[in-house]
Amino acid sequence: MATYIVLLGPPGVGKGTQARLLSETQKLAHVSSGDLFRENLKNQTDLGKLAKSYMDKGELVPDDVTISMIRDRISRPDCEAGAILDGFPRTPAQADALEIMLKEFHGAVNVVPYITAAENILIERASGRWTCRAQGHIYHEKFNPPKQARVCDVDGSEVYQRDDDKVETVTKRIRVYFDQTIPLVEYYRKEGKLIEIDGTQAVEDVTKVLLASLKKK
Ligand code: AP5
Ligand code: MG
């Protein structure tokens, strides 16, 4: 059976940062819905343009297009053993759709690490984030700056600030998270899959706790 790990948590908590590290240690593909939308936007596809109109307002992209984008992504060969899902599902309808599609791919959601932190920390993290243009590597102006200003350590491309990382938009995204995504906490808790992780610690400490709890599961 393929293994799917769903990373749940509010905007800016560190899902992308941890997903990249987990993807290496667990040898599973990293599937980020936000990165897929940004890639579509970079390529000026219709999906990218549609997604941008929601992302800029801090709102969720409609379920139908999001679900079909993820379905297409996890049907690719690099997801045969499973994937780390970062930012998907984000609504109960997406969680139901995921369950159905994973049956078809001979997999299931095994575990759902739920990373949390207070709103002031989320805003500080998101508003100080710098993202690499080429492959989405993640930096922070204070907590994890690139060695050379504005240049990605890994691939040398420019790092930029996401349009949706302005304080007002981040605040809206956090509100949307509490309205639309929080029901998934109970959804996965009821299934016995949720593990709660304190996201306020340093990146390495969050990773340690995450790996230890995955081992226990
Ligand atoms: P998406 O790109 O998924 O954004 P998000 O969920 O709001 O989360 P972020 O990427 O902002 O934060 P993160 O938790 O990944 O944190 P990161 O590791 O970068 O979605 C963007 C938009 O796309 C949505 O608003 C929506 O419009 C649309 N969308 C996406 N998925 C969708 C879906 N399923 N359905 C509908 N619409 C969807 O870390 C943040 C910063 O903190 C970085 O600077 C990092 O260096 C730093 N940091 C991380 N961990 C730590 C730590 N422990 N200590 C100190 N600093 C840290
Ligand atoms: Mg992210």
PDB file of C-alpha atoms and ligand atoms in Angstrom:
ATOM      1  CA  MET A   1       0.000   0.000   0.000  1.00  0.00           C
ATOM      2  CA  ALA A   2       1.227   3.493  -0.831  1.00  0.00           C
ATOM      3  CA  THR A   3       1.838   5.826   2.140  1.00  0.00           C
ATOM      4  CA  TYR A   4       0.297   9.284   2.251  1.00  0.00           C
ATOM      5  CA  ILE A   5       1.206  11.771   4.972  1.00  0.00           C
ATOM      6  CA  VAL A   6      -1.065  14.829   5.160  1.00  0.00           C
ATOM      7  CA  LEU A   7       0.584  17.896   6.727  1.00  0.00           C
ATOM      8  CA  LEU A   8      -2.116  19.992   8.336  1.00  0.00           C
ATOM      9  CA  GLY A   9      -1.639  23.424   9.865  1.00  0.00           C
ATOM     10  CA  PRO A  10      -2.284  27.144   9.419  1.00  0.00           C
ATOM     11  CA  PRO A  11      -0.566  29.397   6.862  1.00  0.00           C
ATOM     12  CA  GLY A  12       3.070  30.100   7.708  1.00  0.00           C
ATOM     13  CA  VAL A  13       3.391  27.419  10.397  1.00  0.00           C
ATOM     14  CA  GLY A  14       6.165  25.558   8.534  1.00  0.00           C
ATOM     15  CA  LYS A  15       4.380  22.858   6.481  1.00  0.00           C
ATOM     16  CA  GLY A  16       6.488  23.473   3.368  1.00  0.00           C
ATOM     17  CA  THR A  17       9.732  23.589   5.372  1.00  0.00           C
ATOM     18  CA  GLN A  18       8.985  20.287   7.111  1.00  0.00           C
ATOM     19  CA  ALA A  19       7.535  18.645   3.986  1.00  0.00           C
ATOM     20  CA  ARG A  20      10.797  19.148   2.091  1.00  0.00           C
ATOM     21  CA  LEU A  21      12.806  17.571   4.915  1.00  0.00           C
ATOM     22  CA  LEU A  22      10.319  14.713   5.358  1.00  0.00           C
ATOM     23  CA  SER A  23      10.254  14.019   1.655  1.00  0.00           C
ATOM     24  CA  GLU A  24      14.007  13.301   1.816  1.00  0.00           C
ATOM     25  CA  THR A  25      13.936  11.142   4.945  1.00  0.00           C
ATOM     26  CA  GLN A  26      10.756   9.225   4.041  1.00  0.00           C
ATOM     27  CA  LYS A  27      11.652   8.915   0.336  1.00  0.00           C
ATOM     28  CA  LEU A  28       8.215  10.162  -0.673  1.00  0.00           C
ATOM     29  CA  ALA A  29       7.289  12.807  -3.242  1.00  0.00           C
ATOM     30  CA  HIS A  30       6.459  16.286  -1.898  1.00  0.00           C
ATOM     31  CA  VAL A  31       3.106  17.431  -3.284  1.00  0.00           C
ATOM     32  CA  SER A  32       2.243  21.032  -2.365  1.00  0.00           C
ATOM     33  CA  SER A  33      -1.004  22.458  -3.736  1.00  0.00           C
ATOM     34  CA  GLY A  34       0.268  26.029  -3.263  1.00  0.00           C
ATOM     35  CA  ASP A  35       3.500  25.242  -5.168  1.00  0.00           C
ATOM     36  CA  LEU A  36       1.477  23.624  -7.981  1.00  0.00           C
ATOM     37  CA  PHE A  37      -0.682  26.736  -8.306  1.00  0.00           C
ATOM     38  CA  ARG A  38       2.429  28.960  -8.310  1.00  0.00           C
ATOM     39  CA  GLU A  39       4.048  26.751 -10.965  1.00  0.00           C
ATOM     40  CA  ASN A  40       0.914  27.086 -13.110  1.00  0.00           C
ATOM     41  CA  LEU A  41       1.012  30.826 -12.652  1.00  0.00           C
ATOM     42  CA  LYS A  42       4.678  30.972 -13.668  1.00  0.00           C
ATOM     43  CA  ASN A  43       3.724  29.062 -16.849  1.00  0.00           C
ATOM     44  CA  GLN A  44       0.734  31.385 -17.385  1.00  0.00           C
ATOM     45  CA  THR A  45      -1.749  28.501 -17.669  1.00  0.00           C
ATOM     46  CA  ASP A  46      -5.502  29.117 -17.354  1.00  0.00           C
ATOM     47  CA  LEU A  47      -5.436  27.260 -14.035  1.00  0.00           C
ATOM     48  CA  GLY A  48      -2.616  29.520 -12.797  1.00  0.00           C
ATOM     49  CA  LYS A  49      -4.515  32.670 -13.756  1.00  0.00           C
ATOM     50  CA  LEU A  50      -7.709  31.399 -12.139  1.00  0.00           C
ATOM     51  CA  ALA A  51      -5.842  30.391  -8.955  1.00  0.00           C
ATOM     52  CA  LYS A  52      -4.136  33.793  -8.707  1.00  0.00           C
ATOM     53  CA  SER A  53      -7.491  35.567  -8.563  1.00  0.00           C
ATOM     54  CA  TYR A  54      -8.270  33.654  -5.349  1.00  0.00           C
ATOM     55  CA  MET A  55      -4.754  33.509  -3.883  1.00  0.00           C
ATOM     56  CA  ASP A  56      -4.273  37.275  -4.074  1.00  0.00           C
ATOM     57  CA  LYS A  57      -7.415  37.714  -1.968  1.00  0.00           C
ATOM     58  CA  GLY A  58      -6.287  35.062   0.522  1.00  0.00           C
ATOM     59  CA  GLU A  59      -9.228  32.834  -0.433  1.00  0.00           C
ATOM     60  CA  LEU A  60      -9.274  29.153  -1.325  1.00  0.00           C
ATOM     61  CA  VAL A  61      -9.270  28.091  -4.964  1.00  0.00           C
ATOM     62  CA  PRO A  62     -12.534  26.189  -5.746  1.00  0.00           C
ATOM     63  CA  ASP A  63     -12.576  22.526  -4.751  1.00  0.00           C
ATOM     64  CA  ASP A  64     -13.235  21.058  -8.225  1.00  0.00           C
ATOM     65  CA  VAL A  65     -10.134  22.519  -9.905  1.00  0.00           C
ATOM     66  CA  THR A  66      -7.955  21.889  -6.843  1.00  0.00           C
ATOM     67  CA  ILE A  67      -9.032  18.244  -6.596  1.00  0.00           C
ATOM     68  CA  SER A  68      -8.440  17.566 -10.272  1.00  0.00           C
ATOM     69  CA  MET A  69      -4.967  19.202 -10.122  1.00  0.00           C
ATOM     70  CA  ILE A  70      -3.976  16.982  -7.170  1.00  0.00           C
ATOM     71  CA  ARG A  71      -5.450  13.895  -8.811  1.00  0.00           C
ATOM     72  CA  ASP A  72      -3.344  14.544 -11.873  1.00  0.00           C
ATOM     73  CA  ARG A  73      -0.211  15.125  -9.742  1.00  0.00           C
ATOM     74  CA  ILE A  74      -0.481  11.988  -7.618  1.00  0.00           C
ATOM     75  CA  SER A  75      -1.178   9.820 -10.638  1.00  0.00           C
ATOM     76  CA  ARG A  76       2.433  10.459 -11.785  1.00  0.00           C
ATOM     77  CA  PRO A  77       5.059   7.703 -11.346  1.00  0.00           C
ATOM     78  CA  ASP A  78       7.020   9.502  -8.590  1.00  0.00           C
ATOM     79  CA  CYS A  79       3.972   9.122  -6.305  1.00  0.00           C
ATOM     80  CA  GLU A  80       3.725   5.359  -6.738  1.00  0.00           C
ATOM     81  CA  ALA A  81       5.021   4.761  -3.185  1.00  0.00           C
ATOM     82  CA  GLY A  82       2.917   7.638  -1.838  1.00  0.00           C
ATOM     83  CA  ALA A  83       3.511  11.302  -1.029  1.00  0.00           C
ATOM     84  CA  ILE A  84       3.755  14.027   1.563  1.00  0.00           C
ATOM     85  CA  LEU A  85       0.677  16.171   0.947  1.00  0.00           C
ATOM     86  CA  ASP A  86       1.320  19.794   1.942  1.00  0.00           C
ATOM     87  CA  GLY A  87      -1.687  22.123   1.846  1.00  0.00           C
ATOM     88  CA  PHE A  88      -4.162  19.538   0.555  1.00  0.00           C
ATOM     89  CA  PRO A  89      -6.818  18.655   1.643  1.00  0.00           C
ATOM     90  CA  ARG A  90      -8.050  21.973   2.998  1.00  0.00           C
ATOM     91  CA  THR A  91     -11.832  21.447   3.070  1.00  0.00           C
ATOM     92  CA  PRO A  92     -14.004  18.466   4.049  1.00  0.00           C
ATOM     93  CA  ALA A  93     -14.963  18.030   0.364  1.00  0.00           C
ATOM     94  CA  GLN A  94     -11.260  17.771  -0.564  1.00  0.00           C
ATOM     95  CA  ALA A  95     -10.687  15.225   2.230  1.00  0.00           C
ATOM     96  CA  ASP A  96     -13.587  13.078   0.966  1.00  0.00           C
ATOM     97  CA  ALA A  97     -12.298  13.310  -2.615  1.00  0.00           C
ATOM     98  CA  LEU A  98      -8.805  12.343  -1.452  1.00  0.00           C
ATOM     99  CA  GLU A  99     -10.101   9.239   0.276  1.00  0.00           C
ATOM    100  CA  ILE A 100     -11.844   8.106  -2.895  1.00  0.00           C
ATOM    101  CA  MET A 101      -8.889   8.822  -5.193  1.00  0.00           C
ATOM    102  CA  LEU A 102      -6.373   7.084  -2.911  1.00  0.00           C
ATOM    103  CA  LYS A 103      -8.408   3.882  -3.009  1.00  0.00           C
ATOM    104  CA  GLU A 104      -7.971   3.973  -6.741  1.00  0.00           C
ATOM    105  CA  PHE A 105      -4.191   4.474  -6.320  1.00  0.00           C
ATOM    106  CA  HIS A 106      -3.986   1.606  -3.767  1.00  0.00           C
ATOM    107  CA  GLY A 107      -3.101   3.885  -0.897  1.00  0.00           C
ATOM    108  CA  ALA A 108      -4.567   5.643   2.107  1.00  0.00           C
ATOM    109  CA  VAL A 109      -3.836   8.544   4.418  1.00  0.00           C
ATOM    110  CA  ASN A 110      -1.683   6.922   7.107  1.00  0.00           C
ATOM    111  CA  VAL A 111      -0.939   9.807   9.401  1.00  0.00           C
ATOM    112  CA  VAL A 112      -1.767  13.507   9.731  1.00  0.00           C
ATOM    113  CA  PRO A 113       0.802  15.642  11.558  1.00  0.00           C
ATOM    114  CA  TYR A 114      -1.016  18.788  12.676  1.00  0.00           C
ATOM    115  CA  ILE A 115       1.486  21.614  13.245  1.00  0.00           C
ATOM    116  CA  THR A 116       0.307  24.598  15.293  1.00  0.00           C
ATOM    117  CA  ALA A 117       1.536  28.015  16.431  1.00  0.00           C
ATOM    118  CA  ALA A 118      -0.080  31.254  17.649  1.00  0.00           C
ATOM    119  CA  GLU A 119      -1.258  33.837  15.103  1.00  0.00           C
ATOM    120  CA  ASN A 120       1.532  36.379  15.852  1.00  0.00           C
ATOM    121  CA  ILE A 121       4.139  33.700  15.056  1.00  0.00           C
ATOM    122  CA  LEU A 122       2.355  32.756  11.798  1.00  0.00           C
ATOM    123  CA  ILE A 123       2.284  36.380  10.669  1.00  0.00           C
ATOM    124  CA  GLU A 124       5.952  36.928  11.537  1.00  0.00           C
ATOM    125  CA  ARG A 125       6.962  33.771   9.663  1.00  0.00           C
ATOM    126  CA  ALA A 126       4.888  34.368   6.535  1.00  0.00           C
ATOM    127  CA  SER A 127       5.616  38.068   6.234  1.00  0.00           C
ATOM    128  CA  GLY A 128       9.386  37.481   6.559  1.00  0.00           C
ATOM    129  CA  ARG A 129       9.453  34.562   4.119  1.00  0.00           C
ATOM    130  CA  TRP A 130      11.525  34.567   0.953  1.00  0.00           C
ATOM    131  CA  THR A 131      10.809  31.899  -1.674  1.00  0.00           C
ATOM    132  CA  CYS A 132      13.104  30.688  -4.433  1.00  0.00           C
ATOM    133  CA  ARG A 133      11.869  31.481  -7.927  1.00  0.00           C
ATOM    134  CA  ALA A 134      13.096  28.255  -9.571  1.00  0.00           C
ATOM    135  CA  GLN A 135      12.088  25.491  -7.169  1.00  0.00           C
ATOM    136  CA  GLY A 136      10.309  27.089  -4.210  1.00  0.00           C
ATOM    137  CA  HIS A 137      13.063  26.610  -1.596  1.00  0.00           C
ATOM    138  CA  ILE A 138      11.990  28.432   1.550  1.00  0.00           C
ATOM    139  CA  TYR A 139      13.920  31.068   3.546  1.00  0.00           C
ATOM    140  CA  HIS A 140      13.146  33.592   6.255  1.00  0.00           C
ATOM    141  CA  GLU A 141      14.790  37.002   6.552  1.00  0.00           C
ATOM    142  CA  LYS A 142      15.425  36.449  10.279  1.00  0.00           C
ATOM    143  CA  PHE A 143      15.155  32.720  11.051  1.00  0.00           C
ATOM    144  CA  ASN A 144      16.745  31.182   7.965  1.00  0.00           C
ATOM    145  CA  PRO A 145      18.271  33.774   5.611  1.00  0.00           C
ATOM    146  CA  PRO A 146      20.028  32.677   2.407  1.00  0.00           C
ATOM    147  CA  LYS A 147      23.849  32.926   2.638  1.00  0.00           C
ATOM    148  CA  GLN A 148      23.871  35.601  -0.047  1.00  0.00           C
ATOM    149  CA  ALA A 149      21.091  38.209   0.039  1.00  0.00           C
ATOM    150  CA  ARG A 150      18.280  37.439  -2.448  1.00  0.00           C
ATOM    151  CA  VAL A 151      19.988  34.339  -3.903  1.00  0.00           C
ATOM    152  CA  CYS A 152      18.864  30.741  -3.293  1.00  0.00           C
ATOM    153  CA  ASP A 153      21.597  28.632  -1.597  1.00  0.00           C
ATOM    154  CA  VAL A 154      20.520  25.497  -3.473  1.00  0.00           C
ATOM    155  CA  ASP A 155      20.057  26.571  -7.097  1.00  0.00           C
ATOM    156  CA  GLY A 156      21.341  30.171  -7.261  1.00  0.00           C
ATOM    157  CA  SER A 157      18.004  31.562  -8.486  1.00  0.00           C
ATOM    158  CA  GLU A 158      16.454  34.788  -7.220  1.00  0.00           C
ATOM    159  CA  VAL A 159      14.402  34.644  -4.015  1.00  0.00           C
ATOM    160  CA  TYR A 160      11.217  36.719  -3.874  1.00  0.00           C
ATOM    161  CA  GLN A 161       8.371  37.608  -1.530  1.00  0.00           C
ATOM    162  CA  ARG A 162       5.064  35.947  -2.334  1.00  0.00           C
ATOM    163  CA  ASP A 163       2.250  38.372  -3.258  1.00  0.00           C
ATOM    164  CA  ASP A 164      -0.008  36.720  -0.672  1.00  0.00           C
ATOM    165  CA  ASP A 165       2.496  37.246   2.164  1.00  0.00           C
ATOM    166  CA  LYS A 166       1.465  40.853   2.856  1.00  0.00           C
ATOM    167  CA  VAL A 167       0.260  41.122   6.461  1.00  0.00           C
ATOM    168  CA  GLU A 168      -3.393  41.839   5.446  1.00  0.00           C
ATOM    169  CA  THR A 169      -3.495  38.844   3.100  1.00  0.00           C
ATOM    170  CA  VAL A 170      -1.824  36.516   5.621  1.00  0.00           C
ATOM    171  CA  THR A 171      -4.379  37.622   8.241  1.00  0.00           C
ATOM    172  CA  LYS A 172      -7.197  36.838   5.785  1.00  0.00           C
ATOM    173  CA  ARG A 173      -5.637  33.430   4.985  1.00  0.00           C
ATOM    174  CA  ILE A 174      -5.527  32.597   8.692  1.00  0.00           C
ATOM    175  CA  ARG A 175      -9.224  33.521   8.990  1.00  0.00           C
ATOM    176  CA  VAL A 176     -10.087  31.337   5.992  1.00  0.00           C
ATOM    177  CA  TYR A 177      -8.092  28.502   7.571  1.00  0.00           C
ATOM    178  CA  PHE A 178     -10.160  28.718  10.771  1.00  0.00           C
ATOM    179  CA  ASP A 179     -13.430  28.861   8.785  1.00  0.00           C
ATOM    180  CA  GLN A 180     -12.788  26.157   6.207  1.00  0.00           C
ATOM    181  CA  THR A 181      -9.847  23.929   7.147  1.00  0.00           C
ATOM    182  CA  ILE A 182     -10.166  23.504  10.918  1.00  0.00           C
ATOM    183  CA  PRO A 183     -12.999  20.889  10.561  1.00  0.00           C
ATOM    184  CA  LEU A 184     -10.319  18.548   9.156  1.00  0.00           C
ATOM    185  CA  VAL A 185      -8.651  18.408  12.572  1.00  0.00           C
ATOM    186  CA  GLU A 186     -11.659  16.548  14.003  1.00  0.00           C
ATOM    187  CA  TYR A 187     -12.120  14.582  10.775  1.00  0.00           C
ATOM    188  CA  TYR A 188      -8.641  13.042  11.094  1.00  0.00           C
ATOM    189  CA  ARG A 189      -8.683  12.886  14.889  1.00  0.00           C
ATOM    190  CA  LYS A 190     -11.809  10.682  14.721  1.00  0.00           C
ATOM    191  CA  GLU A 191      -9.958   8.385  12.351  1.00  0.00           C
ATOM    192  CA  GLY A 192      -7.086   8.131  14.888  1.00  0.00           C
ATOM    193  CA  LYS A 193      -4.607   9.601  12.386  1.00  0.00           C
ATOM    194  CA  LEU A 194      -3.891  13.006  13.909  1.00  0.00           C
ATOM    195  CA  ILE A 195      -0.642  13.787  15.723  1.00  0.00           C
ATOM    196  CA  GLU A 196      -0.321  17.254  17.223  1.00  0.00           C
ATOM    197  CA  ILE A 197       3.046  18.955  16.839  1.00  0.00           C
ATOM    198  CA  ASP A 198       4.129  22.162  18.553  1.00  0.00           C
ATOM    199  CA  GLY A 199       5.311  24.326  15.654  1.00  0.00           C
ATOM    200  CA  THR A 200       6.679  27.146  17.807  1.00  0.00           C
ATOM    201  CA  GLN A 201      10.047  25.426  18.253  1.00  0.00           C
ATOM    202  CA  ALA A 202      13.050  25.833  15.941  1.00  0.00           C
ATOM    203  CA  VAL A 203      12.886  24.046  12.563  1.00  0.00           C
ATOM    204  CA  GLU A 204      15.268  21.211  13.623  1.00  0.00           C
ATOM    205  CA  ASP A 205      13.295  20.591  16.832  1.00  0.00           C
ATOM    206  CA  VAL A 206       9.983  20.402  14.975  1.00  0.00           C
ATOM    207  CA  THR A 207      11.592  17.916  12.573  1.00  0.00           C
ATOM    208  CA  LYS A 208      12.863  15.758  15.459  1.00  0.00           C
ATOM    209  CA  VAL A 209       9.430  15.595  17.118  1.00  0.00           C
ATOM    210  CA  LEU A 210       7.807  14.910  13.754  1.00  0.00           C
ATOM    211  CA  LEU A 211      10.149  12.024  12.908  1.00  0.00           C
ATOM    212  CA  ALA A 212       9.802  10.531  16.397  1.00  0.00           C
ATOM    213  CA  SER A 213       6.001  10.597  16.215  1.00  0.00           C
ATOM    214  CA  LEU A 214       5.990   9.090  12.722  1.00  0.00           C
ATOM    215  CA  LYS A 215       8.108   6.214  14.036  1.00  0.00           C
ATOM    216  CA  LYS A 216       5.602   5.571  16.848  1.00  0.00           C
ATOM    217  CA  LYS A 217       2.701   5.419  14.378  1.00  0.00           C
TER     218      LYS A 217
HETATM  219  P1  AP5 B   1       0.016  27.600   0.330  1.00  0.00           P
HETATM  220  O1  AP5 B   1       1.152  27.930  -0.527  1.00  0.00           O
HETATM  221  O2  AP5 B   1      -0.261  26.195   0.672  1.00  0.00           O
HETATM  222  O3  AP5 B   1       0.122  28.465   1.634  1.00  0.00           O
HETATM  223  P2  AP5 B   1      -0.323  28.141   3.148  1.00  0.00           P
HETATM  224  O4  AP5 B   1      -0.988  26.892   3.487  1.00  0.00           O
HETATM  225  O5  AP5 B   1      -1.098  29.344   3.483  1.00  0.00           O
HETATM  226  O6  AP5 B   1       0.968  27.922   3.873  1.00  0.00           O
HETATM  227  P3  AP5 B   1       2.275  28.623   3.617  1.00  0.00           P
HETATM  228  O7  AP5 B   1       2.946  28.091   2.410  1.00  0.00           O
HETATM  229  O8  AP5 B   1       2.058  30.109   3.715  1.00  0.00           O
HETATM  230  O9  AP5 B   1       3.097  28.245   4.948  1.00  0.00           O
HETATM  231  P4  AP5 B   1       3.818  26.897   5.338  1.00  0.00           P
HETATM  232  O10 AP5 B   1       3.058  26.281   6.447  1.00  0.00           O
HETATM  233  O11 AP5 B   1       4.155  26.081   4.164  1.00  0.00           O
HETATM  234  O12 AP5 B   1       5.151  27.535   5.974  1.00  0.00           O
HETATM  235  P5  AP5 B   1       6.650  27.578   5.412  1.00  0.00           P
HETATM  236  O13 AP5 B   1       7.320  26.276   5.623  1.00  0.00           O
HETATM  237  O14 AP5 B   1       6.735  28.226   4.097  1.00  0.00           O
HETATM  238  O15 AP5 B   1      -1.322  28.180  -0.308  1.00  0.00           O
HETATM  239  C1  AP5 B   1      -1.348  29.469  -0.872  1.00  0.00           C
HETATM  240  C2  AP5 B   1      -2.716  29.725  -1.479  1.00  0.00           C
HETATM  241  O16 AP5 B   1      -2.984  28.765  -2.523  1.00  0.00           O
HETATM  242  C3  AP5 B   1      -3.919  29.595  -0.537  1.00  0.00           C
HETATM  243  O17 AP5 B   1      -4.158  30.794   0.180  1.00  0.00           O
HETATM  244  C4  AP5 B   1      -5.041  29.271  -1.536  1.00  0.00           C
HETATM  245  O18 AP5 B   1      -5.465  30.430  -2.213  1.00  0.00           O
HETATM  246  C5  AP5 B   1      -4.342  28.362  -2.524  1.00  0.00           C
HETATM  247  N1  AP5 B   1      -4.432  26.950  -2.135  1.00  0.00           N
HETATM  248  C6  AP5 B   1      -3.395  26.140  -1.783  1.00  0.00           C
HETATM  249  N2  AP5 B   1      -3.847  24.897  -1.494  1.00  0.00           N
HETATM  250  C7  AP5 B   1      -5.196  24.921  -1.658  1.00  0.00           C
HETATM  251  C8  AP5 B   1      -6.226  23.969  -1.485  1.00  0.00           C
HETATM  252  N3  AP5 B   1      -5.955  22.719  -1.068  1.00  0.00           N
HETATM  253  N4  AP5 B   1      -7.487  24.345  -1.726  1.00  0.00           N
HETATM  254  C9  AP5 B   1      -7.783  25.581  -2.167  1.00  0.00           C
HETATM  255  N5  AP5 B   1      -6.858  26.559  -2.328  1.00  0.00           N
HETATM  256  C10 AP5 B   1      -5.575  26.230  -2.068  1.00  0.00           C
HETATM  257  O19 AP5 B   1       7.294  28.558   6.534  1.00  0.00           O
HETATM  258  C11 AP5 B   1       6.880  29.918   6.639  1.00  0.00           C
HETATM  259  C12 AP5 B   1       8.099  30.784   7.019  1.00  0.00           C
HETATM  260  O20 AP5 B   1       8.512  30.447   8.346  1.00  0.00           O
HETATM  261  C13 AP5 B   1       9.334  30.565   6.147  1.00  0.00           C
HETATM  262  O21 AP5 B   1       9.977  31.785   6.008  1.00  0.00           O
HETATM  263  C14 AP5 B   1      10.207  29.585   6.958  1.00  0.00           C
HETATM  264  O22 AP5 B   1      11.578  29.766   6.692  1.00  0.00           O
HETATM  265  C15 AP5 B   1       9.855  29.976   8.381  1.00  0.00           C
HETATM  266  N6  AP5 B   1       9.828  28.850   9.312  1.00  0.00           N
HETATM  267  C16 AP5 B   1       9.291  27.616   9.094  1.00  0.00           C
HETATM  268  N7  AP5 B   1       9.387  26.853  10.201  1.00  0.00           N
HETATM  269  C17 AP5 B   1       9.991  27.651  11.143  1.00  0.00           C
HETATM  270  C18 AP5 B   1      10.364  27.439  12.509  1.00  0.00           C
HETATM  271  N8  AP5 B   1      10.120  26.268  13.137  1.00  0.00           N
HETATM  272  N9  AP5 B   1      10.958  28.459  13.178  1.00  0.00           N
HETATM  273  C19 AP5 B   1      11.195  29.654  12.558  1.00  0.00           C
HETATM  274  N10 AP5 B   1      10.860  29.906  11.268  1.00  0.00           N
HETATM  275  C20 AP5 B   1      10.269  28.914  10.578  1.00  0.00           C
HETATM  276 MG    MG B   2       3.787  26.242   2.091  1.00  0.00          MG
END
